[in-house]
Amino acid sequence: MRRKSSRLVVAATVALACLISGCTAGVTSGSGSLAGPGGPTAGGSGAASGPATPAAPTPQPAQFFDCSQYFNLSALPFPAGREQNLTFQCALVPVSLDYSAPAGSQIKIALVRIHDKTNTGPHRDLLVNPGGPGGSGINYTVGLSAQISDTVLQHFDLVGFDPRGVGSSDPVRCESNHQEDVRNAASPDVSTPAGFARAKQLARSFDNACEAKYGAALPQINTLNTARDMDQLRQALGDQMLYYLGFSYGTELGSVYAHLFPHKVAAMVLDGAVDPLTGEIAADAQQLKGFEGAFDQFASWCRDHAPCSKLGDPRAAVEALAARASRDPIPTSTPGDSRRATNSLVLTGVLGALYSKAKWPDLGNAVLSAQQGDAAGLLALADQYNERYNGHYTNLADANVTINCNDAKPGPSDARIRSIDTSWTRRFPIFGAWSVPSLFYCQQWQPDRTPPPLPTAEHTAHKVLVVGNLHDPATPYKGAQDLAKTMGNAELLTWNGEGHTSYLEGSTCIDTYVNNYLVNGTLPPAETTCQR
């Protein structure tokens, strides 16, 4: 699947299905219609610009219930004593499916609010999104509560939400787990007639299944509507202003919110920016270039660290392994797993490990084991990236395609895809050809699209803080520069680090500046760069 960006989940912590399967009174189940029954109508209001929408009633206050029992808190690395100080409450907030008809069908947005009982100051909520699109903000924010500083927890309640169509918020789910296994393992060579036809057929089958299941509701799962949902959540939480922390694709959500509701922004951190000035194909190419560069960083590290150094030339080793898997997929020693690592699964595992330097040792060990005929490590890395747990997938991929394609202009043509295949295979020797089949999904997607507006923040009451990592593979640094420039009323904070995003990734310098900005509104000095 093609992703604009994706911050890896801190830990798989929550039984999300409970929130949508009647674990408590008032929680409705997701449905093929994406429309929940009844309840007060909610809609967007007060937008400064963007497509006009009818006025809608203010949403009712969120009705919270204790949901701590649904989270595997023991698996999280809480600092001593913190877990006992935290409360976990969940709610479902009804919002309009279509903001152009706010009195019509509704969906429900699931959220978690995490409160530190030592926080006795004025109530403030910090809304969090981890990216994707398709990442569960509930899952991520529960993990975040074990990592974020006491300073932040003592000034904010953390609020994680699953965006519309994601996780527990009337999720889009187009195909079965088996069908997703087939698609993830498929390795069509688009340079051949048979591979081109196979890649196109796989995408068409998925796209048709989504449209058949969700019909006219499907186009409403887009970034612009989710930004409007965020303002509905702000009101349902009882907040006059929005405090926001967004990573990866979450920077796009935040920047669109600031564009629509500039006077409601109190503080906004956008870490790992999606480039607002770059089209879909060019952005994909920038990301591929970033991952090729990240692989070179891994290779340099690998040569100096045992046992990874046994690989010799890591790039040659991975290219040979991928070619071998194309001819004869590699089995796994994992009990009960009959899968074999195809070319696509090998490269998915490699790419997934490049999101974080902490996974480099796992990648080295996985490649060494695969050379010996055991792909268990690479399949585990691929499963983490695809969010496949015990043979079952979250709806990350379904939501990712839905949101990406609803946000995109129609295209590209078959001729353009053939040209891209030639270019990417030459320019990006590891990941280029692997990535091309993803282009067919938006090519054949339903035509009712809603590209998000170019974001600005010129009229926000306070400056937005954009954070960029010089060596970020998933959202290259140029995106942070372009976003800060485009938004106008924004300051850029830079980290000279590795991996995807910067905050809570190992830089005390970055963490201190971000925390001070959130808590006190204090911006770092202009043009600040934190070293590794």
Short mmCIF file of C-alpha atoms in Angstrom, two decimals:
data_model
loop_
_atom_site.label_atom_id
_atom_site.label_comp_id
_atom_site.label_asym_id
_atom_site.label_seq_id
_atom_site.Cartn_x
_atom_site.Cartn_y
_atom_site.Cartn_z
CA MET A 1 0.00 0.00 0.00
CA ARG A 2 1.10 3.54 -0.67
CA ARG A 3 1.26 5.75 2.43
CA LYS A 4 1.89 9.45 2.63
CA SER A 5 3.48 8.79 5.97
CA SER A 6 3.05 6.56 8.97
CA ARG A 7 4.40 6.84 12.49
CA LEU A 8 4.68 3.37 13.95
CA VAL A 9 2.34 2.65 16.86
CA VAL A 10 4.13 2.68 20.20
CA ALA A 11 2.52 -0.59 21.26
CA ALA A 12 -0.54 -2.64 20.40
CA THR A 13 -2.42 -1.74 23.54
CA VAL A 14 -6.15 -1.63 23.03
CA ALA A 15 -8.92 -4.08 22.23
CA LEU A 16 -10.40 -1.61 19.77
CA ALA A 17 -13.19 -3.94 18.70
CA CYS A 18 -14.75 -3.56 22.15
CA LEU A 19 -15.51 0.06 21.48
CA ILE A 20 -17.65 -0.77 18.45
CA SER A 21 -19.24 -4.07 19.43
CA GLY A 22 -21.49 -3.14 22.31
CA CYS A 23 -19.07 -3.49 25.24
CA THR A 24 -20.97 -0.71 26.93
CA ALA A 25 -24.36 0.92 26.59
CA GLY A 26 -24.68 3.49 23.84
CA VAL A 27 -21.85 2.17 21.69
CA THR A 28 -23.04 1.15 18.23
CA SER A 29 -21.39 -1.21 15.83
CA GLY A 30 -19.79 -0.18 12.57
CA SER A 31 -21.73 -0.98 9.43
CA GLY A 32 -21.34 -1.08 5.70
CA SER A 33 -23.32 2.12 5.42
CA LEU A 34 -20.88 4.08 7.61
CA ALA A 35 -23.95 5.75 9.12
CA GLY A 36 -24.69 5.35 12.82
CA PRO A 37 -28.29 5.70 13.98
CA GLY A 38 -29.96 8.63 15.73
CA GLY A 39 -28.38 11.00 18.21
CA PRO A 40 -27.89 14.76 18.00
CA THR A 41 -26.83 16.17 14.66
CA ALA A 42 -23.32 17.57 14.48
CA GLY A 43 -21.72 19.61 11.75
CA GLY A 44 -18.92 22.05 10.95
CA SER A 45 -19.26 25.70 11.88
CA GLY A 46 -17.16 28.81 11.94
CA ALA A 47 -14.81 27.78 9.12
CA ALA A 48 -12.67 30.70 7.95
CA SER A 49 -12.26 29.39 4.42
CA GLY A 50 -12.58 26.24 2.30
CA PRO A 51 -15.78 24.75 0.88
CA ALA A 52 -18.86 26.38 2.39
CA THR A 53 -20.98 24.16 4.61
CA PRO A 54 -24.39 24.77 6.16
CA ALA A 55 -24.50 25.81 9.80
CA ALA A 56 -25.13 22.95 12.21
CA PRO A 57 -26.03 22.67 15.89
CA THR A 58 -23.26 22.56 18.47
CA PRO A 59 -22.52 18.94 19.42
CA GLN A 60 -23.64 17.63 22.78
CA PRO A 61 -20.93 17.13 25.43
CA ALA A 62 -19.04 13.84 25.04
CA GLN A 63 -20.39 11.08 27.29
CA PHE A 64 -17.36 9.32 28.77
CA PHE A 65 -17.15 5.88 30.36
CA ASP A 66 -14.28 4.08 32.08
CA CYS A 67 -12.49 1.95 29.49
CA SER A 68 -9.23 1.12 31.26
CA GLN A 69 -10.09 -2.59 31.19
CA TYR A 70 -9.79 -2.62 27.39
CA PHE A 71 -6.11 -1.64 27.39
CA ASN A 72 -3.13 -3.90 27.97
CA LEU A 73 -1.41 -1.37 30.21
CA SER A 74 1.00 -3.93 31.67
CA ALA A 75 2.73 -4.12 28.28
CA LEU A 76 3.70 -0.44 28.37
CA PRO A 77 6.95 0.96 29.86
CA PHE A 78 5.36 3.37 32.33
CA PRO A 79 7.74 5.25 34.62
CA ALA A 80 7.45 4.05 38.21
CA GLY A 81 4.16 5.10 39.75
CA ARG A 82 2.68 6.76 36.67
CA GLU A 83 0.15 4.08 35.71
CA GLN A 84 -1.61 4.38 39.08
CA ASN A 85 -2.08 8.12 38.50
CA LEU A 86 -3.79 7.77 35.12
CA THR A 87 -7.45 7.35 34.26
CA PHE A 88 -8.65 6.15 30.86
CA GLN A 89 -12.08 7.18 29.62
CA CYS A 90 -13.65 6.62 26.21
CA ALA A 91 -16.53 8.19 24.30
CA LEU A 92 -18.27 8.15 20.94
CA VAL A 93 -19.09 11.55 19.44
CA PRO A 94 -21.69 11.65 16.62
CA VAL A 95 -20.78 13.80 13.62
CA SER A 96 -22.29 14.40 10.20
CA LEU A 97 -21.30 11.92 7.53
CA ASP A 98 -21.66 14.68 4.90
CA TYR A 99 -21.10 18.22 6.11
CA SER A 100 -22.97 19.63 3.12
CA ALA A 101 -26.06 17.91 4.58
CA PRO A 102 -25.50 18.11 8.37
CA ALA A 103 -29.04 16.98 9.19
CA GLY A 104 -28.50 13.71 7.33
CA SER A 105 -26.71 10.48 8.25
CA GLN A 106 -24.19 10.37 11.05
CA ILE A 107 -21.10 8.42 11.98
CA LYS A 108 -19.46 8.22 15.40
CA ILE A 109 -15.91 9.20 16.25
CA ALA A 110 -14.29 7.12 19.00
CA LEU A 111 -11.85 8.76 21.40
CA VAL A 112 -9.93 8.13 24.59
CA ARG A 113 -9.10 10.77 27.20
CA ILE A 114 -6.19 10.07 29.57
CA HIS A 115 -6.05 12.13 32.75
CA ASP A 116 -3.22 12.35 35.27
CA LYS A 117 -4.74 12.74 38.74
CA THR A 118 -1.79 14.93 39.77
CA ASN A 119 -2.94 17.46 37.15
CA THR A 120 -5.04 19.82 39.24
CA GLY A 121 -4.70 22.93 37.06
CA PRO A 122 -7.17 24.38 34.55
CA HIS A 123 -8.60 21.73 32.21
CA ARG A 124 -6.85 21.50 28.84
CA ASP A 125 -7.01 18.69 26.28
CA LEU A 126 -4.18 17.82 23.89
CA LEU A 127 -5.61 16.16 20.76
CA VAL A 128 -3.21 13.63 19.19
CA ASN A 129 -2.97 11.98 15.76
CA PRO A 130 -0.18 9.53 14.80
CA GLY A 131 -0.56 9.66 11.00
CA GLY A 132 -1.15 7.06 8.31
CA PRO A 133 -3.63 7.97 7.06
CA GLY A 134 -5.36 5.12 8.86
CA GLY A 135 -3.41 5.05 12.12
CA SER A 136 -5.44 4.57 15.30
CA GLY A 137 -5.13 7.64 17.49
CA ILE A 138 -6.64 5.70 20.39
CA ASN A 139 -4.02 2.98 20.24
CA TYR A 140 -1.18 5.44 19.75
CA THR A 141 -2.22 7.84 22.51
CA VAL A 142 -2.48 5.08 25.10
CA GLY A 143 1.11 4.18 24.27
CA LEU A 144 2.08 7.83 24.30
CA SER A 145 0.90 8.14 27.90
CA ALA A 146 3.84 5.94 28.93
CA GLN A 147 6.40 8.00 27.00
CA ILE A 148 5.44 11.65 27.25
CA SER A 149 6.91 13.79 30.04
CA ASP A 150 5.30 14.36 33.42
CA THR A 151 5.39 18.06 32.60
CA VAL A 152 2.94 17.60 29.74
CA LEU A 153 0.69 15.17 31.64
CA GLN A 154 0.44 17.58 34.55
CA HIS A 155 -0.89 20.29 32.23
CA PHE A 156 -2.97 18.35 29.69
CA ASP A 157 -5.34 15.44 29.33
CA LEU A 158 -4.22 13.40 26.32
CA VAL A 159 -7.03 12.80 23.82
CA GLY A 160 -6.56 10.25 21.05
CA PHE A 161 -9.21 9.75 18.39
CA ASP A 162 -9.72 7.34 15.55
CA PRO A 163 -10.50 9.47 12.48
CA ARG A 164 -13.63 8.69 10.48
CA GLY A 165 -13.29 5.33 8.73
CA VAL A 166 -10.43 4.25 11.02
CA GLY A 167 -10.22 1.77 13.90
CA SER A 168 -13.29 2.22 16.08
CA SER A 169 -14.83 5.13 14.16
CA ASP A 170 -17.13 3.29 11.73
CA PRO A 171 -14.13 1.63 10.09
CA VAL A 172 -13.84 0.99 6.36
CA ARG A 173 -13.13 -2.73 5.83
CA CYS A 174 -13.32 -3.80 2.20
CA GLU A 175 -11.77 -7.28 2.08
CA SER A 176 -11.12 -10.28 4.31
CA ASN A 177 -7.89 -11.09 6.14
CA HIS A 178 -7.14 -13.78 3.56
CA GLN A 179 -7.65 -11.35 0.69
CA GLU A 180 -5.33 -8.89 2.39
CA ASP A 181 -2.70 -11.62 2.79
CA VAL A 182 -2.94 -12.30 -0.94
CA ARG A 183 -2.58 -8.63 -1.86
CA ASN A 184 0.37 -8.04 0.48
CA ALA A 185 2.21 -11.10 -0.82
CA ALA A 186 1.58 -10.32 -4.49
CA SER A 187 4.71 -9.17 -6.30
CA PRO A 188 3.61 -8.26 -9.84
CA ASP A 189 6.34 -7.00 -12.16
CA VAL A 190 4.67 -4.01 -13.82
CA SER A 191 7.33 -3.95 -16.55
CA THR A 192 5.80 -7.14 -18.03
CA PRO A 193 2.33 -7.38 -19.63
CA ALA A 194 1.27 -10.12 -17.21
CA GLY A 195 2.53 -8.22 -14.16
CA PHE A 196 0.90 -4.99 -15.31
CA ALA A 197 -2.44 -6.76 -15.75
CA ARG A 198 -2.12 -8.52 -12.38
CA ALA A 199 -1.32 -5.30 -10.49
CA LYS A 200 -4.26 -3.54 -12.12
CA GLN A 201 -6.62 -6.43 -11.38
CA LEU A 202 -5.67 -6.57 -7.68
CA ALA A 203 -6.34 -2.85 -7.28
CA ARG A 204 -9.60 -3.02 -9.24
CA SER A 205 -10.86 -5.89 -7.09
CA PHE A 206 -10.16 -3.94 -3.90
CA ASP A 207 -11.62 -0.69 -5.20
CA ASN A 208 -14.76 -2.39 -6.45
CA ALA A 209 -15.25 -4.14 -3.11
CA CYS A 210 -15.03 -0.82 -1.25
CA GLU A 211 -17.49 0.92 -3.55
CA ALA A 212 -19.94 -1.98 -3.51
CA LYS A 213 -19.92 -2.10 0.29
CA TYR A 214 -20.07 1.62 1.11
CA GLY A 215 -21.54 3.28 -1.98
CA ALA A 216 -22.25 7.01 -1.69
CA ALA A 217 -20.78 7.17 1.82
CA LEU A 218 -17.28 6.22 0.62
CA PRO A 219 -16.24 9.68 -0.73
CA GLN A 220 -17.01 11.26 2.64
CA ILE A 221 -13.99 9.57 4.25
CA ASN A 222 -11.48 12.31 3.47
CA THR A 223 -9.10 14.72 5.16
CA LEU A 224 -11.28 17.81 4.86
CA ASN A 225 -14.16 16.12 6.67
CA THR A 226 -11.86 14.75 9.36
CA ALA A 227 -10.53 18.26 10.03
CA ARG A 228 -14.15 19.35 10.51
CA ASP A 229 -14.68 16.39 12.82
CA MET A 230 -11.77 17.65 14.92
CA ASP A 231 -13.62 20.87 15.57
CA GLN A 232 -16.69 18.89 16.56
CA LEU A 233 -14.51 16.97 19.02
CA ARG A 234 -13.13 20.23 20.40
CA GLN A 235 -16.65 21.43 21.12
CA ALA A 236 -17.82 18.07 22.51
CA LEU A 237 -14.83 18.10 24.89
CA GLY A 238 -15.82 21.55 26.11
CA ASP A 239 -12.62 23.24 24.87
CA GLN A 240 -12.65 26.85 23.70
CA MET A 241 -9.38 26.38 21.80
CA LEU A 242 -7.54 23.43 20.26
CA TYR A 243 -4.18 22.13 21.45
CA TYR A 244 -2.89 19.59 18.91
CA LEU A 245 0.03 17.20 18.42
CA GLY A 246 0.17 15.62 14.96
CA PHE A 247 2.74 13.32 13.39
CA SER A 248 3.23 12.46 9.70
CA TYR A 249 -0.15 12.55 7.97
CA GLY A 250 -1.37 14.07 11.22
CA THR A 251 0.49 17.22 10.13
CA GLU A 252 -1.80 17.43 7.12
CA LEU A 253 -4.86 17.06 9.34
CA GLY A 254 -3.55 19.76 11.66
CA SER A 255 -2.63 22.18 8.90
CA VAL A 256 -6.05 21.80 7.25
CA TYR A 257 -7.71 22.39 10.62
CA ALA A 258 -5.66 25.58 11.08
CA HIS A 259 -6.74 26.67 7.60
CA LEU A 260 -10.43 26.10 8.34
CA PHE A 261 -10.52 27.23 11.98
CA PRO A 262 -7.55 29.57 12.52
CA HIS A 263 -9.07 31.40 15.48
CA LYS A 264 -9.50 28.12 17.38
CA VAL A 265 -5.78 27.19 17.39
CA ALA A 266 -4.12 27.64 20.79
CA ALA A 267 -0.99 25.55 20.11
CA MET A 268 -0.17 23.10 17.32
CA VAL A 269 2.88 20.87 16.88
CA LEU A 270 3.26 19.34 13.40
CA ASP A 271 6.08 16.76 13.40
CA GLY A 272 7.22 15.01 10.21
CA ALA A 273 5.38 17.16 7.70
CA VAL A 274 3.56 16.00 4.60
CA ASP A 275 4.71 18.43 1.90
CA PRO A 276 1.74 20.62 0.89
CA LEU A 277 3.43 21.86 -2.31
CA THR A 278 4.16 18.47 -3.87
CA GLY A 279 1.72 16.41 -5.93
CA GLU A 280 0.97 12.75 -5.21
CA ILE A 281 3.44 11.19 -7.67
CA ALA A 282 6.26 13.59 -6.83
CA ALA A 283 5.63 13.04 -3.11
CA ASP A 284 5.85 9.28 -3.61
CA ALA A 285 9.17 9.74 -5.40
CA GLN A 286 10.49 11.94 -2.59
CA GLN A 287 9.51 9.28 -0.07
CA LEU A 288 11.20 6.53 -2.07
CA LYS A 289 14.35 8.63 -2.28
CA GLY A 290 14.13 9.07 1.49
CA PHE A 291 13.90 5.33 2.11
CA GLU A 292 16.79 4.59 -0.23
CA GLY A 293 18.82 7.12 1.76
CA ALA A 294 17.66 5.61 5.04
CA PHE A 295 18.78 2.21 3.80
CA ASP A 296 22.23 3.64 3.08
CA GLN A 297 22.35 4.93 6.67
CA PHE A 298 21.37 1.48 7.92
CA ALA A 299 24.01 -0.12 5.68
CA SER A 300 26.73 2.16 7.05
CA TRP A 301 25.71 1.26 10.61
CA CYS A 302 25.44 -2.42 9.75
CA ARG A 303 29.03 -2.68 8.48
CA ASP A 304 30.32 -1.60 11.90
CA HIS A 305 28.05 -3.69 14.14
CA ALA A 306 28.05 -7.46 14.66
CA PRO A 307 26.31 -9.67 13.71
CA CYS A 308 24.90 -7.38 11.01
CA SER A 309 28.40 -6.90 9.61
CA LYS A 310 28.29 -10.53 8.44
CA LEU A 311 26.08 -9.34 5.59
CA GLY A 312 29.07 -7.72 3.88
CA ASP A 313 27.39 -5.31 1.48
CA PRO A 314 23.87 -4.88 2.97
CA ARG A 315 22.37 -3.41 -0.20
CA ALA A 316 23.64 -6.27 -2.34
CA ALA A 317 22.44 -8.75 0.31
CA VAL A 318 18.87 -7.36 0.33
CA GLU A 319 18.68 -7.09 -3.46
CA ALA A 320 19.83 -10.71 -3.77
CA LEU A 321 17.33 -11.82 -1.13
CA ALA A 322 14.44 -10.03 -2.88
CA ALA A 323 15.41 -11.59 -6.20
CA ARG A 324 15.60 -15.03 -4.57
CA ALA A 325 12.15 -14.55 -3.03
CA SER A 326 10.76 -13.69 -6.48
CA ARG A 327 11.88 -17.09 -7.75
CA ASP A 328 11.19 -19.12 -4.63
CA PRO A 329 9.45 -17.48 -1.64
CA ILE A 330 11.23 -18.09 1.66
CA PRO A 331 9.53 -20.18 4.40
CA THR A 332 9.28 -19.24 8.07
CA SER A 333 10.00 -21.16 11.24
CA THR A 334 7.10 -19.47 13.07
CA PRO A 335 4.74 -22.21 14.35
CA GLY A 336 1.36 -22.21 12.64
CA ASP A 337 2.38 -19.73 9.93
CA SER A 338 2.24 -21.34 6.50
CA ARG A 339 3.12 -18.15 4.64
CA ARG A 340 6.29 -17.74 2.63
CA ALA A 341 8.09 -14.43 2.21
CA THR A 342 7.62 -13.22 -1.35
CA ASN A 343 9.58 -10.40 -2.94
CA SER A 344 6.93 -7.94 -1.76
CA LEU A 345 6.91 -9.17 1.84
CA VAL A 346 10.72 -9.13 2.02
CA LEU A 347 10.84 -5.49 0.89
CA THR A 348 7.91 -4.52 3.11
CA GLY A 349 9.80 -5.86 6.12
CA VAL A 350 12.96 -4.01 5.12
CA LEU A 351 11.14 -0.72 4.58
CA GLY A 352 9.15 -1.04 7.81
CA ALA A 353 12.37 -1.35 9.81
CA LEU A 354 13.74 1.89 8.34
CA TYR A 355 11.15 4.01 10.15
CA SER A 356 13.17 3.84 13.36
CA LYS A 357 16.88 3.40 14.05
CA ALA A 358 15.88 1.22 17.01
CA LYS A 359 14.79 -1.46 14.53
CA TRP A 360 18.08 -1.64 12.64
CA PRO A 361 19.42 -4.57 14.73
CA ASP A 362 16.17 -6.47 14.08
CA LEU A 363 16.54 -5.82 10.36
CA GLY A 364 20.11 -7.06 10.28
CA ASN A 365 19.21 -10.25 12.15
CA ALA A 366 16.14 -10.80 9.94
CA VAL A 367 18.15 -10.55 6.72
CA LEU A 368 20.84 -12.90 8.07
CA SER A 369 18.18 -15.46 9.04
CA ALA A 370 16.44 -15.18 5.68
CA GLN A 371 19.72 -15.87 3.92
CA GLN A 372 19.74 -19.15 5.87
CA GLY A 373 16.19 -19.97 4.72
CA ASP A 374 14.09 -18.60 7.59
CA ALA A 375 11.99 -15.50 6.86
CA ALA A 376 10.38 -15.30 10.33
CA GLY A 377 12.11 -12.02 11.17
CA LEU A 378 11.24 -10.32 7.89
CA LEU A 379 7.62 -11.46 8.09
CA ALA A 380 7.41 -10.11 11.65
CA LEU A 381 8.71 -6.72 10.46
CA ALA A 382 6.27 -6.74 7.52
CA ASP A 383 3.40 -7.64 9.86
CA GLN A 384 4.27 -4.72 12.14
CA TYR A 385 4.19 -2.35 9.18
CA ASN A 386 0.92 -3.80 7.85
CA GLU A 387 -0.62 -4.05 11.35
CA ARG A 388 -1.25 -7.79 11.05
CA TYR A 389 -1.65 -9.42 14.46
CA ASN A 390 -2.15 -13.20 14.81
CA GLY A 391 -3.43 -13.42 11.25
CA HIS A 392 -5.87 -10.53 11.60
CA TYR A 393 -5.39 -7.06 10.18
CA THR A 394 -6.48 -3.73 11.52
CA ASN A 395 -8.20 -1.62 8.87
CA LEU A 396 -5.08 0.52 8.36
CA ALA A 397 -4.66 -0.42 4.69
CA ASP A 398 -8.37 -0.04 3.85
CA ALA A 399 -8.50 3.41 5.43
CA ASN A 400 -5.16 4.37 3.93
CA VAL A 401 -6.30 3.74 0.37
CA THR A 402 -9.72 5.29 0.99
CA ILE A 403 -8.37 8.55 2.43
CA ASN A 404 -5.39 8.86 0.08
CA CYS A 405 -7.52 8.31 -3.00
CA ASN A 406 -10.45 10.47 -1.86
CA ASP A 407 -7.90 13.26 -1.32
CA ALA A 408 -6.21 12.75 -4.69
CA LYS A 409 -7.05 13.95 -8.18
CA PRO A 410 -8.02 11.15 -10.63
CA GLY A 411 -5.19 9.30 -12.35
CA PRO A 412 -2.51 8.42 -13.28
CA SER A 413 -3.04 6.86 -16.73
CA ASP A 414 -1.68 3.47 -17.78
CA ALA A 415 0.94 5.19 -19.94
CA ARG A 416 2.03 7.35 -17.01
CA ILE A 417 2.35 4.30 -14.73
CA ARG A 418 4.55 2.55 -17.30
CA SER A 419 6.75 5.65 -17.49
CA ILE A 420 6.92 5.88 -13.70
CA ASP A 421 7.89 2.21 -13.47
CA THR A 422 10.84 2.78 -15.79
CA SER A 423 11.94 5.87 -13.85
CA TRP A 424 11.50 4.51 -10.33
CA THR A 425 13.15 1.18 -11.09
CA ARG A 426 16.24 3.06 -12.25
CA ARG A 427 16.28 5.76 -9.55
CA PHE A 428 15.28 3.63 -6.55
CA PRO A 429 16.84 0.18 -7.01
CA ILE A 430 15.47 -1.41 -3.82
CA PHE A 431 12.00 0.07 -3.43
CA GLY A 432 11.11 1.57 -6.84
CA ALA A 433 9.57 -1.36 -8.70
CA TRP A 434 8.02 -2.65 -5.45
CA SER A 435 6.07 0.58 -4.99
CA VAL A 436 4.65 1.01 -8.52
CA PRO A 437 1.63 -1.38 -8.18
CA SER A 438 0.18 0.89 -5.49
CA LEU A 439 -0.47 3.55 -8.14
CA PHE A 440 -3.33 1.51 -9.60
CA TYR A 441 -5.49 1.93 -6.49
CA CYS A 442 -6.18 5.64 -6.95
CA GLN A 443 -6.25 5.26 -10.73
CA GLN A 444 -9.38 3.09 -10.53
CA TRP A 445 -10.91 4.65 -7.41
CA GLN A 446 -14.36 6.25 -7.40
CA PRO A 447 -14.30 9.70 -9.09
CA ASP A 448 -15.88 11.86 -6.35
CA ARG A 449 -12.67 13.34 -4.89
CA THR A 450 -12.02 16.13 -2.34
CA PRO A 451 -8.41 17.32 -2.50
CA PRO A 452 -7.62 19.27 0.69
CA PRO A 453 -6.94 23.01 0.41
CA LEU A 454 -3.46 24.50 0.50
CA PRO A 455 -3.05 25.12 4.25
CA THR A 456 -2.32 28.53 5.73
CA ALA A 457 -2.07 29.70 9.33
CA GLU A 458 -1.72 33.46 8.79
CA HIS A 459 -4.67 34.23 11.05
CA THR A 460 -3.99 31.85 13.94
CA ALA A 461 -3.70 33.56 17.33
CA HIS A 462 -0.41 31.79 18.01
CA LYS A 463 2.40 30.50 15.85
CA VAL A 464 2.33 26.85 14.81
CA LEU A 465 5.47 24.79 15.57
CA VAL A 466 6.64 22.63 12.63
CA VAL A 467 9.28 20.00 13.48
CA GLY A 468 11.44 18.44 10.75
CA ASN A 469 14.07 15.67 10.80
CA LEU A 470 16.95 16.15 8.34
CA HIS A 471 17.05 12.39 7.64
CA ASP A 472 13.37 11.47 7.81
CA PRO A 473 12.70 8.82 5.12
CA ALA A 474 8.90 8.86 5.19
CA THR A 475 8.36 12.62 5.24
CA PRO A 476 11.56 14.21 3.88
CA TYR A 477 12.79 17.43 5.47
CA LYS A 478 11.75 19.58 2.51
CA GLY A 479 8.14 18.93 3.52
CA ALA A 480 8.73 20.62 6.88
CA GLN A 481 10.36 23.59 5.18
CA ASP A 482 7.50 23.91 2.69
CA LEU A 483 4.80 23.51 5.34
CA ALA A 484 6.29 26.19 7.61
CA LYS A 485 6.61 28.55 4.65
CA THR A 486 3.12 27.85 3.31
CA MET A 487 1.36 28.20 6.64
CA GLY A 488 2.99 31.57 7.22
CA ASN A 489 2.47 32.00 10.95
CA ALA A 490 4.75 29.06 11.79
CA GLU A 491 8.22 28.35 13.15
CA LEU A 492 10.47 25.49 12.02
CA LEU A 493 12.42 23.40 14.55
CA THR A 494 14.98 21.00 13.03
CA TRP A 495 16.57 17.77 14.25
CA ASN A 496 19.70 16.28 12.74
CA GLY A 497 18.59 12.71 13.46
CA GLU A 498 17.58 9.44 11.83
CA GLY A 499 14.21 7.77 11.43
CA HIS A 500 10.69 9.08 11.03
CA THR A 501 9.61 12.18 13.03
CA SER A 502 11.54 13.80 15.89
CA TYR A 503 9.56 14.26 19.12
CA LEU A 504 10.12 11.46 21.67
CA GLU A 505 12.59 9.79 19.30
CA GLY A 506 15.71 10.25 21.43
CA SER A 507 16.51 13.98 21.28
CA THR A 508 16.25 15.72 24.67
CA CYS A 509 16.72 19.00 22.81
CA ILE A 510 13.64 18.47 20.61
CA ASP A 511 11.55 17.14 23.49
CA THR A 512 12.37 20.13 25.71
CA TYR A 513 11.46 22.68 23.03
CA VAL A 514 8.20 20.92 22.15
CA ASN A 515 7.18 20.54 25.80
CA ASN A 516 7.91 24.21 26.53
CA TYR A 517 5.87 25.27 23.53
CA LEU A 518 2.87 23.12 24.49
CA VAL A 519 2.88 24.01 28.18
CA ASN A 520 4.01 27.63 28.13
CA GLY A 521 3.55 28.75 24.52
CA THR A 522 7.31 29.44 24.29
CA LEU A 523 8.78 28.99 20.81
CA PRO A 524 12.39 27.90 20.25
CA PRO A 525 14.80 30.54 18.88
CA ALA A 526 14.42 31.02 15.13
CA GLU A 527 16.23 28.50 12.91
CA THR A 528 17.08 26.20 15.82
CA THR A 529 18.67 22.86 14.89
CA CYS A 530 19.03 20.14 17.52
CA GLN A 531 22.00 17.86 16.98
CA ARG A 532 21.85 14.11 17.46
#
